[in-house]
Amino acid sequence: MSGMLGLGFMQKAFLAGAIISIVLSLMSFFVVLRGMSFIGVGIAHSALGGIALGVLAGVDPRWTAIVFCVAVANLITYTSRKGALQEDAVIGIFFSLTMAAGIILIGLSKAYSVDLFGYLFGNILAVSNEDLWLAAGVGLLVLASAGVFFKELLMDSFDRELALASGIPVKSLDHLMASLIALTVVISVKLVGIVLASALLVIPGATALRLTARWQRMLGISLVAALLATFGGLSLAYFFDLAPGASIAVVSSALFFLSFLRKS
Amino acid sequence: MNGEAGRVVELRDVLVRYDGNVVLEDIDFDLSAGEIVAVVGPNGGGKSTLLKVILGIKNIEKGTVRVLGKPPSEARNDMGFLPQISTYKRSFPVTVLDVVLMGMYGRLGLFRRPKRREREKAMDTLGQVDMAQLASRPFKDLSGGQQQRVGIARALVSEPRLLLLDEPSTGVDVVAQESFYRLLEKFRGEKGISVVIVSHDVGMIAPVVDRVALLNRNIHYYGEPTGALAPAMLEKAFGAHVRLLVHDEHCLTCSRR
Ligand SMILES: Nc1ncnc2c1ncn2[C@@H]1O[C@H](COP(=O)(O)OP(=O)(O)OP(=O)(O)O)[C@@H](O)[C@H]1O
Ligand SMILES: [Mg+2]
């Protein structure tokens, strides 16, 4: 164990893992309670388009991913409210469109050094100091925003009509949630990649909801589940030489299935 | 004509559509301070929509709506609302007390959280609907009728001047219904609160309210409860739906389904 933690890149991996676990666990709480799992998946996959734009334009892809993802998240929210289309159809369309566009753009850029696999499945052992600062800064922003509007988000998740009747601006809350999910995904990409970030937006909250009927405990359990998954997955990856992002997702899912051992 | 003393709700010539279909038309409706009225009608008659118009959460296409002399959006903190059962998520992780506290979120406004004072108020209101002993139980573990009572406590907790209840007696047993109507009487007496109760059933509700509105897209009748019970009136307003609306034991031709 001390061997693993003595390595600089593993220290950074654990630190990055801790930061995004905290953020993912809170977002996952709301994603599960608001039934936004599929929106989360859609937003996560659009990150590839944003990354590709950055690569093509020669700009830091992290920043283009943030702008692009937040924009797509709000567009999905807006379109599914305005359009006659079902929300899940809207998400399905944006999801495949932005991802396909990303792959075409990356192909066009002829930059053979682009680590497509890394963006999809994460590359936590290559976390840089800059990545850490970005995760910490954006993570704090997400936590603070969700914290400030916590009681409104909770009530709106429970009963939208009631929230409306209390004068809570529910449309704005939808856009806020979509934007926060987008930001969370972007800072999670380096650790677990796009594909698995969307899984971690759901699993810790879903595990917690299986184990308790009180939101305070659900928050706590979601946090513990995310941290366990991240640290457990990273350790497994280190000792057995596995893909870290995938290991994290597997441990996370294992915890979810373990939660079924408790009779509900 | 506006600002008549004691006018709590005032709707004039209101028209409402959903997706192009007219749902409410030519609606004139008013309510004075301390009045308890019932809105009765068949499924899809527009009862819930009428409450949403008063709450200001459904836009109207024509006409005017005033609550306590103001547009509904400015009177929200003076209204308590019990939505029709089933709008909330079943497995949501909140306790009974959490649910009642939500009734005060609007008053608290952004950035302020419920504190001890709010908790005490919530416990007090739960006591009034005989649910204080279940305060820390998960809301989802309650029976349907118990959940309704908690919903009523949540609507009452902010001490509204107008209470809007969408089918409050769904799933509530007869004993609880009676104590509930007594509770409404008490609030009316002590605080001059006004109440709109939506119901399916004229027979059940007529004896306990001041006026009855028969609503089926239009308001076909609004007045004394006895007048609303006249078979000819019901027939005119609802046609073939009459049997669903009257479960009065004196009604020989009607049967409980
Ligand atoms: N969100 C909505 N979107 C589209 N149409 C709606 C919506 N809500 C209600 N309607 C339509 O408006 C009409 C009136 O509905 P409303 O819910 O007000 O009836 P109600 O009298 O409350 O019926 P119930 O007794 O079943 O509760 C119905 O025809 C319904 O289909
Ligand atoms: Mg209704």
Coordinates of C-alpha atoms and ligand atoms in Angstrom, one line a residue:
Chain A
M1 CA 0.0 0.0 0.0
S2 CA 2.7 2.5 1.0
G3 CA 4.5 1.5 -2.2
M4 CA 1.5 2.6 -4.2
L5 CA 1.0 5.8 -2.4
G6 CA 4.7 6.6 -2.6
L7 CA 4.4 7.1 -6.3
G8 CA 3.8 10.7 -7.4
F9 CA 1.3 9.8 -10.1
M10 CA -0.7 7.6 -7.8
Q11 CA -0.9 10.4 -5.2
K12 CA -2.3 12.6 -7.9
A13 CA -4.6 9.9 -9.0
F14 CA -6.0 9.5 -5.5
L15 CA -6.3 13.2 -5.0
A16 CA -8.1 13.7 -8.3
G17 CA -10.3 10.7 -7.4
A18 CA -11.2 12.2 -4.0
I19 CA -12.2 15.5 -5.6
I20 CA -14.4 14.1 -8.3
S21 CA -15.9 11.5 -6.0
I22 CA -17.2 14.3 -3.8
V23 CA -18.7 16.2 -6.7
L24 CA -20.1 13.1 -8.5
S25 CA -21.7 11.8 -5.3
L26 CA -23.7 15.1 -4.8
M27 CA -24.6 15.3 -8.5
S28 CA -25.6 11.6 -8.5
F29 CA -27.9 12.3 -5.5
F30 CA -29.8 14.8 -7.6
V31 CA -29.6 12.9 -10.9
V32 CA -31.2 9.9 -9.3
L33 CA -33.9 11.9 -7.4
R34 CA -34.7 13.9 -10.4
G35 CA -34.7 11.0 -12.8
M36 CA -32.0 12.6 -15.0
S37 CA -29.8 9.5 -15.6
F38 CA -30.3 9.6 -19.3
I39 CA -29.7 13.4 -19.5
G40 CA -26.4 12.7 -17.7
V41 CA -25.4 10.1 -20.3
G42 CA -26.3 12.4 -23.1
I43 CA -24.4 15.4 -21.7
A44 CA -21.4 13.2 -20.9
H45 CA -21.1 11.9 -24.4
S46 CA -21.3 15.4 -25.9
A47 CA -18.0 16.1 -24.2
L48 CA -16.3 14.3 -27.0
G49 CA -17.5 16.9 -29.5
G50 CA -16.2 19.7 -27.3
I51 CA -12.8 18.0 -26.9
A52 CA -12.6 17.5 -30.7
L53 CA -13.3 21.1 -31.3
G54 CA -10.4 22.1 -29.0
V55 CA -8.1 19.6 -30.7
L56 CA -9.0 20.9 -34.1
A57 CA -8.7 24.6 -33.2
G58 CA -5.5 24.0 -31.3
V59 CA -7.0 25.2 -28.0
D60 CA -6.9 23.4 -24.7
P61 CA -9.6 20.8 -25.1
R62 CA -10.6 21.0 -21.5
W63 CA -11.9 24.5 -22.0
T64 CA -13.7 23.9 -25.2
A65 CA -15.2 20.8 -23.6
I66 CA -16.6 22.9 -20.7
V67 CA -18.1 25.5 -23.0
F68 CA -19.5 22.9 -25.5
C69 CA -20.9 20.6 -22.8
V70 CA -22.6 23.4 -20.9
A71 CA -24.1 24.7 -24.2
V72 CA -25.3 21.2 -25.3
A73 CA -26.7 20.5 -21.8
N74 CA -28.8 23.7 -21.9
L75 CA -29.9 23.1 -25.5
I76 CA -31.1 19.6 -24.5
T77 CA -33.0 21.1 -21.6
Y78 CA -34.5 23.9 -23.7
T79 CA -35.4 21.7 -26.7
S80 CA -37.1 19.0 -24.6
R81 CA -39.2 21.7 -22.9
K82 CA -40.2 23.5 -26.0
G83 CA -40.3 20.8 -28.6
A84 CA -43.1 18.4 -29.2
L85 CA -40.5 15.6 -28.9
Q86 CA -40.0 13.4 -25.9
E87 CA -37.1 14.4 -23.8
D88 CA -35.4 11.0 -24.3
A89 CA -35.7 11.3 -28.0
V90 CA -34.0 14.7 -27.9
I91 CA -31.2 13.3 -25.7
G92 CA -30.7 10.4 -28.0
I93 CA -30.3 12.7 -31.0
F94 CA -27.9 15.1 -29.4
F95 CA -26.0 12.3 -27.9
S96 CA -25.2 10.5 -31.2
L97 CA -24.8 13.7 -33.1
T98 CA -22.3 15.4 -30.8
M99 CA -20.3 12.1 -30.4
A100 CA -20.2 11.4 -34.1
A101 CA -19.2 15.0 -34.8
G102 CA -16.4 14.6 -32.3
I103 CA -15.1 11.5 -33.9
I104 CA -15.2 13.0 -37.4
L105 CA -13.5 16.2 -36.2
I106 CA -10.8 14.2 -34.5
G107 CA -10.3 12.3 -37.7
L108 CA -10.1 15.5 -39.7
S109 CA -7.5 17.0 -37.3
K110 CA -5.0 14.4 -38.4
A111 CA -3.5 14.8 -35.0
Y112 CA -2.4 11.2 -34.5
S113 CA -1.4 11.9 -31.0
V114 CA -5.0 12.4 -29.9
D115 CA -5.7 9.8 -27.2
L116 CA -9.4 9.0 -28.2
F117 CA -9.4 5.9 -26.0
G118 CA -8.1 8.0 -23.1
Y119 CA -11.0 10.5 -23.4
L120 CA -13.5 7.7 -23.6
F121 CA -12.3 5.6 -20.8
G122 CA -10.0 7.9 -18.8
N123 CA -6.4 8.2 -18.1
I124 CA -6.1 8.8 -14.4
L125 CA -2.4 7.9 -14.2
A126 CA -1.6 10.9 -16.4
V127 CA -3.4 13.5 -14.2
S128 CA -1.4 16.7 -14.3
N129 CA -1.3 19.5 -11.7
E130 CA -3.3 21.6 -14.0
D131 CA -6.0 18.9 -14.2
L132 CA -6.1 18.9 -10.4
W133 CA -6.5 22.6 -10.1
L134 CA -9.2 22.6 -12.7
A135 CA -11.1 19.7 -10.9
A136 CA -10.8 21.5 -7.6
G137 CA -12.0 24.9 -8.9
V138 CA -14.8 23.6 -11.0
G139 CA -15.8 21.1 -8.3
L140 CA -16.1 23.9 -5.7
L141 CA -18.2 25.9 -8.1
V142 CA -20.6 22.9 -8.6
L143 CA -20.8 22.1 -4.9
A144 CA -21.4 25.7 -4.0
S145 CA -24.2 26.1 -6.6
A146 CA -26.0 23.0 -5.7
G147 CA -25.6 23.9 -2.0
V148 CA -27.1 27.3 -2.3
F149 CA -30.2 26.0 -4.1
F150 CA -30.3 22.8 -2.2
K151 CA -33.8 23.2 -0.6
E152 CA -35.3 24.4 -3.9
L153 CA -33.7 21.5 -5.8
L154 CA -35.0 19.0 -3.2
M155 CA -38.5 20.3 -3.3
D156 CA -38.6 20.5 -7.0
S157 CA -37.3 17.0 -7.3
F158 CA -40.0 15.8 -4.8
D159 CA -43.0 17.5 -6.4
R160 CA -42.8 20.0 -9.3
E161 CA -46.3 21.3 -8.9
L162 CA -45.6 22.1 -5.3
A163 CA -42.4 23.9 -6.2
L164 CA -44.2 25.9 -8.9
A165 CA -46.9 26.8 -6.4
S166 CA -44.2 28.1 -4.0
G167 CA -42.8 30.4 -6.6
I168 CA -39.6 28.4 -7.2
P169 CA -38.2 29.0 -10.7
V170 CA -38.2 25.4 -11.8
K171 CA -37.1 26.1 -15.4
S172 CA -34.0 27.8 -14.2
L173 CA -33.3 25.0 -11.8
D174 CA -33.5 22.6 -14.8
H175 CA -30.9 24.6 -16.6
L176 CA -28.8 24.9 -13.5
M177 CA -28.8 21.1 -13.0
A178 CA -27.9 20.5 -16.6
S179 CA -25.0 22.9 -16.4
L180 CA -23.7 21.4 -13.2
I181 CA -23.9 17.9 -14.7
A182 CA -21.9 19.2 -17.7
L183 CA -19.2 20.7 -15.5
T184 CA -19.0 17.5 -13.4
V185 CA -18.6 15.4 -16.5
V186 CA -15.8 17.5 -17.9
I187 CA -13.7 17.3 -14.7
S188 CA -14.4 13.5 -14.5
V189 CA -13.2 12.8 -18.0
K190 CA -9.6 12.6 -17.1
L191 CA -10.2 10.2 -14.3
V192 CA -12.7 7.7 -15.7
G193 CA -13.5 8.9 -19.2
I194 CA -16.7 9.9 -20.8
V195 CA -18.3 6.5 -20.9
L196 CA -17.8 5.8 -17.2
A197 CA -18.4 9.3 -16.0
S198 CA -22.0 8.9 -17.1
A199 CA -22.2 5.7 -15.1
L200 CA -20.8 7.3 -12.0
L201 CA -23.4 10.1 -12.3
V202 CA -26.0 7.5 -11.4
I203 CA -24.5 4.6 -9.5
P204 CA -23.5 6.1 -6.1
G205 CA -26.9 7.9 -5.7
A206 CA -28.8 4.8 -6.8
T207 CA -26.9 2.7 -4.3
A208 CA -27.6 5.2 -1.5
L209 CA -31.3 5.4 -2.3
R210 CA -31.6 1.6 -2.0
L211 CA -30.2 1.8 1.5
T212 CA -32.1 4.7 3.1
A213 CA -35.3 6.6 3.1
R214 CA -33.8 9.9 4.4
W215 CA -32.1 12.3 2.1
Q216 CA -29.4 13.3 4.7
R217 CA -28.2 9.7 4.9
M218 CA -28.6 9.3 1.2
L219 CA -26.1 12.1 0.6
G220 CA -23.7 10.5 3.1
I221 CA -24.0 7.0 1.7
S222 CA -23.6 8.3 -1.9
L223 CA -20.4 10.0 -0.9
V224 CA -19.0 6.9 0.8
A225 CA -20.0 4.7 -2.2
A226 CA -18.2 7.1 -4.6
L227 CA -15.1 7.3 -2.5
L228 CA -15.0 3.5 -2.0
A229 CA -15.4 2.9 -5.7
T230 CA -12.7 5.3 -6.7
F231 CA -10.1 4.3 -4.1
G232 CA -11.0 0.6 -4.4
G233 CA -10.9 0.7 -8.2
L234 CA -7.6 2.6 -8.3
S235 CA -6.0 0.1 -5.9
L236 CA -7.3 -2.9 -7.9
A237 CA -5.9 -1.3 -11.0
Y238 CA -2.5 -0.7 -9.4
F239 CA -2.1 -4.2 -8.0
F240 CA -3.6 -6.2 -10.8
D241 CA -2.5 -3.9 -13.6
L242 CA -6.1 -3.2 -14.8
A243 CA -7.6 -0.3 -16.6
P244 CA -8.2 2.2 -13.8
G245 CA -11.4 3.9 -15.1
A246 CA -13.1 0.6 -15.8
S247 CA -12.0 -0.8 -12.4
I248 CA -13.6 2.2 -10.7
A249 CA -16.9 1.6 -12.5
V250 CA -16.8 -2.1 -11.7
V251 CA -16.3 -1.5 -8.0
S252 CA -19.0 1.1 -8.1
S253 CA -21.5 -1.4 -9.7
A254 CA -20.4 -4.1 -7.3
L255 CA -21.4 -1.8 -4.4
F256 CA -24.7 -1.3 -6.0
F257 CA -25.4 -5.0 -6.3
L258 CA -24.2 -5.5 -2.8
S259 CA -26.8 -3.0 -1.6
F260 CA -29.4 -5.6 -2.7
L261 CA -28.2 -7.8 0.1
R262 CA -30.1 -5.5 2.5
K263 CA -33.7 -6.3 2.4
S264 CA -35.7 -3.2 1.5
Chain B
M1 CA -65.4 46.3 -9.6
N2 CA -62.0 45.4 -8.3
G3 CA -60.9 45.6 -4.7
E4 CA -64.3 44.8 -3.3
A5 CA -63.8 44.4 0.5
G6 CA -63.0 40.9 1.6
R7 CA -62.7 39.5 -1.9
V8 CA -60.1 36.8 -1.8
V9 CA -60.3 35.3 -5.3
E10 CA -61.7 37.0 -8.3
L11 CA -61.8 35.4 -11.8
R12 CA -63.4 37.3 -14.7
D13 CA -64.2 35.8 -18.1
V14 CA -61.3 33.4 -17.9
L15 CA -60.3 31.2 -20.9
V16 CA -57.7 28.4 -20.6
R17 CA -56.4 26.1 -23.2
Y18 CA -54.1 23.0 -23.1
D19 CA -52.4 22.3 -26.4
G20 CA -55.1 24.3 -28.3
N21 CA -58.0 22.6 -26.6
V22 CA -60.3 24.8 -24.5
V23 CA -60.4 23.5 -21.0
L24 CA -62.0 26.4 -19.1
E25 CA -64.3 28.9 -20.7
D26 CA -66.3 32.0 -19.5
I27 CA -65.2 31.4 -16.0
D28 CA -66.4 33.9 -13.4
F29 CA -65.5 32.8 -9.9
D30 CA -65.2 34.6 -6.6
L31 CA -64.6 33.8 -3.1
S32 CA -64.9 36.0 0.0
A33 CA -62.8 36.0 3.2
G34 CA -63.8 33.1 5.5
E35 CA -65.8 31.3 2.8
I36 CA -65.5 27.6 2.2
V37 CA -66.5 26.5 -1.2
A38 CA -66.5 23.2 -3.2
V39 CA -65.7 22.8 -6.9
V40 CA -67.3 19.7 -8.2
G41 CA -67.2 18.1 -11.6
P42 CA -66.5 15.0 -13.7
N43 CA -63.0 13.8 -14.5
G44 CA -61.4 16.2 -17.0
G45 CA -63.9 18.9 -16.1
G46 CA -61.1 21.4 -15.3
K47 CA -61.1 21.4 -11.5
S48 CA -57.4 21.0 -11.1
T49 CA -56.8 23.5 -13.9
L50 CA -59.0 26.0 -12.0
L51 CA -56.8 25.7 -8.9
K52 CA -53.6 26.1 -11.0
V53 CA -55.0 29.2 -12.5
I54 CA -55.7 30.6 -9.1
L55 CA -52.2 29.6 -8.0
G56 CA -50.8 31.3 -11.1
I57 CA -49.0 28.2 -12.4
K58 CA -51.2 27.8 -15.4
N59 CA -51.4 30.7 -17.8
I60 CA -54.7 32.0 -19.0
E61 CA -55.5 33.1 -22.5
K62 CA -58.1 35.6 -21.7
G63 CA -59.7 37.3 -18.7
T64 CA -58.3 38.4 -15.3
V65 CA -57.3 36.6 -12.1
R66 CA -56.9 38.4 -8.8
V67 CA -56.0 36.8 -5.5
L68 CA -56.3 39.2 -2.5
G69 CA -56.4 42.0 -5.0
K70 CA -53.1 41.0 -6.6
P71 CA -51.9 38.9 -9.5
P72 CA -51.6 35.3 -8.3
S73 CA -47.8 35.3 -8.5
E74 CA -47.6 38.1 -5.9
A75 CA -50.0 36.3 -3.6
R76 CA -48.2 32.9 -3.5
N77 CA -47.1 33.2 0.1
D78 CA -50.7 33.7 1.2
M79 CA -51.8 30.4 -0.5
G80 CA -51.6 26.9 0.7
F81 CA -51.9 24.1 -1.8
L82 CA -52.6 20.4 -1.7
P83 CA -52.0 18.9 -5.2
Q84 CA -54.1 16.0 -6.4
I85 CA -52.5 12.8 -5.1
S86 CA -49.8 11.2 -7.2
T87 CA -47.9 14.2 -8.4
Y88 CA -45.0 13.5 -6.1
K89 CA -42.4 10.7 -6.5
R90 CA -43.3 7.6 -4.6
S91 CA -39.9 6.5 -3.3
F92 CA -38.6 9.9 -2.4
P93 CA -36.3 9.9 0.7
V94 CA -38.0 12.5 2.9
T95 CA -39.5 12.2 6.3
V96 CA -43.0 13.4 7.3
L97 CA -41.5 16.4 9.0
D98 CA -39.4 17.2 5.8
V99 CA -42.6 17.3 3.8
V100 CA -44.3 19.7 6.1
L101 CA -41.3 21.9 6.2
M102 CA -41.5 22.2 2.4
G103 CA -44.7 24.1 3.0
M104 CA -42.6 26.9 4.4
Y105 CA -39.9 27.0 1.6
G106 CA -41.8 29.7 -0.3
R107 CA -42.0 32.0 2.7
L108 CA -38.4 31.3 3.7
G109 CA -37.2 32.4 0.2
L110 CA -33.8 31.7 -1.3
F111 CA -30.7 31.2 0.9
R112 CA -32.6 30.6 4.1
R113 CA -33.0 27.1 5.6
P114 CA -35.7 25.9 8.0
K115 CA -34.5 26.3 11.6
R116 CA -35.8 25.4 14.9
R117 CA -38.7 27.9 14.7
E118 CA -39.9 26.3 11.5
R119 CA -39.5 22.8 12.9
E120 CA -41.6 23.7 15.9
K121 CA -44.3 25.2 13.7
A122 CA -44.3 22.1 11.5
M123 CA -44.6 19.8 14.5
D124 CA -47.4 22.0 15.8
T125 CA -49.3 21.7 12.5
L126 CA -48.7 18.0 12.3
G127 CA -50.3 17.8 15.7
Q128 CA -53.4 19.5 14.4
V129 CA -53.9 16.7 11.8
D130 CA -53.0 14.0 14.4
M131 CA -49.8 13.0 12.8
A132 CA -47.1 14.4 15.2
Q133 CA -46.2 10.9 16.4
L134 CA -45.2 10.0 12.8
A135 CA -43.0 13.0 12.2
S136 CA -39.7 11.2 11.8
R137 CA -41.1 8.3 9.7
P138 CA -40.2 8.1 6.0
F139 CA -43.0 9.7 4.1
K140 CA -43.2 6.8 1.6
D141 CA -44.0 4.3 4.4
L142 CA -47.3 6.1 5.2
S143 CA -50.7 4.9 4.0
G144 CA -52.4 7.0 1.3
G145 CA -54.8 8.6 3.8
Q146 CA -51.9 9.4 6.2
Q147 CA -50.0 11.0 3.3
Q148 CA -53.0 13.2 2.5
R149 CA -53.1 14.4 6.1
V150 CA -49.5 15.3 6.0
G151 CA -50.1 17.1 2.7
I152 CA -52.9 19.1 4.4
A153 CA -50.5 20.0 7.2
R154 CA -48.0 21.1 4.7
A155 CA -50.6 23.3 3.0
L156 CA -51.6 24.8 6.4
V157 CA -48.1 25.3 7.9
S158 CA -47.4 28.7 6.4
E159 CA -50.7 30.0 7.8
P160 CA -52.2 30.9 4.4
R161 CA -55.2 33.1 3.9
L162 CA -56.4 30.9 1.1
L163 CA -56.3 27.2 1.1
L164 CA -56.6 25.3 -2.2
L165 CA -57.2 21.6 -1.8
D166 CA -57.4 19.2 -4.7
E167 CA -59.4 16.2 -3.7
P168 CA -58.2 16.2 -0.1
S169 CA -60.4 13.3 1.0
T170 CA -58.9 10.8 -1.5
G171 CA -58.0 7.8 0.6
V172 CA -58.9 9.5 3.9
D173 CA -61.4 7.5 6.0
V174 CA -64.7 9.0 7.1
V175 CA -63.6 9.7 10.7
A176 CA -60.5 11.5 9.4
Q177 CA -62.7 13.4 6.9
E178 CA -64.9 14.7 9.6
S179 CA -62.1 15.8 11.8
F180 CA -60.6 17.4 8.8
Y181 CA -63.8 19.4 8.1
R182 CA -63.9 20.4 11.7
L183 CA -60.3 21.6 11.4
L184 CA -61.2 23.7 8.4
E185 CA -64.1 25.2 10.4
K186 CA -61.7 26.0 13.2
F187 CA -59.2 27.7 10.9
R188 CA -62.0 29.7 9.3
G189 CA -63.2 30.8 12.7
E190 CA -59.8 31.7 14.2
K191 CA -58.0 33.1 11.2
G192 CA -60.7 33.9 8.7
I193 CA -59.1 31.5 6.2
S194 CA -60.9 30.9 2.9
V195 CA -60.9 27.4 1.3
V196 CA -61.5 26.0 -2.1
I197 CA -62.0 22.2 -2.0
V198 CA -62.1 20.2 -5.2
S199 CA -64.2 17.1 -5.1
H200 CA -65.8 14.5 -7.3
D201 CA -68.7 14.1 -5.1
V202 CA -71.4 16.6 -4.5
G203 CA -73.3 14.5 -2.0
M204 CA -70.3 14.2 0.3
I205 CA -69.1 17.7 0.2
A206 CA -72.4 19.7 0.0
P207 CA -73.3 19.6 3.7
V208 CA -69.9 21.0 4.9
V209 CA -69.4 24.0 2.6
D210 CA -71.0 27.4 2.1
R211 CA -71.3 27.3 -1.7
V212 CA -70.8 24.7 -4.5
A213 CA -69.5 25.4 -8.0
L214 CA -70.4 22.8 -10.6
L215 CA -67.6 22.8 -13.2
N216 CA -67.5 21.1 -16.5
R217 CA -65.5 23.4 -18.8
N218 CA -68.0 26.2 -17.8
I219 CA -69.3 26.9 -14.4
H220 CA -72.8 25.7 -14.7
Y221 CA -73.9 26.6 -11.2
Y222 CA -72.3 28.5 -8.3
G223 CA -74.4 29.0 -5.2
E224 CA -76.1 27.3 -2.3
P225 CA -75.2 23.6 -1.8
T226 CA -78.8 22.6 -1.9
G227 CA -79.3 24.0 -5.3
A228 CA -76.3 22.1 -6.6
L229 CA -77.9 18.8 -5.5
A230 CA -81.0 19.3 -7.6
P231 CA -81.1 16.5 -10.1
A232 CA -82.1 18.8 -12.9
M233 CA -79.1 21.0 -12.2
L234 CA -76.7 18.1 -12.2
E235 CA -78.2 16.7 -15.3
K236 CA -77.8 20.0 -17.1
A237 CA -74.2 20.4 -16.0
F238 CA -72.9 16.9 -16.4
G239 CA -75.3 14.9 -18.4
A240 CA -74.4 11.3 -18.3
H241 CA -71.8 11.8 -15.6
V242 CA -74.3 12.4 -12.9
R243 CA -74.1 9.0 -11.4
L244 CA -70.4 9.4 -10.7
L245 CA -71.0 12.6 -8.9
V246 CA -73.6 11.9 -6.3
H247 CA -73.1 9.3 -3.7
D248 CA -75.7 10.7 -1.4
E249 CA -77.6 8.1 0.5
H250 CA -80.9 9.8 -0.2
C251 CA -80.4 9.3 -3.9
L252 CA -82.3 6.2 -4.8
T253 CA -81.2 5.9 -8.4
C254 CA -77.5 6.4 -7.6
S255 CA -75.3 3.6 -6.5
R256 CA -71.9 3.4 -5.1
R257 CA -69.6 1.9 -7.7
Ligands
LIG1 N1 -50.6 19.2 -18.4 C1 -51.6 19.0 -19.3 N2 -51.4 18.9 -20.6 C2 -52.4 18.8 -21.5 N3 -53.7 18.7 -21.2 C3 -54.0 18.8 -19.9 C4 -53.0 18.9 -18.9 N4 -53.6 19.0 -17.7 C5 -54.9 18.9 -17.9 N5 -55.1 18.8 -19.2 C6 -56.5 18.6 -19.8 O1 -57.3 19.6 -19.3 C7 -58.6 19.1 -19.0 C8 -59.0 19.4 -17.6 O2 -58.1 18.7 -16.7 P1 -58.1 18.8 -15.2 O3 -56.9 18.1 -14.6 O4 -58.2 20.2 -14.8 O5 -59.5 18.0 -14.8 P2 -60.1 17.6 -13.4 O6 -61.4 18.2 -13.3 O7 -59.1 18.0 -12.3 O8 -60.1 16.1 -13.5 P3 -60.0 14.9 -12.4 O9 -61.3 14.8 -11.7 O10 -59.7 13.7 -13.2 O11 -58.9 15.3 -11.5 C9 -58.5 17.6 -19.4 O12 -59.2 17.4 -20.6 C10 -57.1 17.3 -19.5 O13 -56.9 16.3 -20.5
MG2 MG -58.0 17.0 -11.0

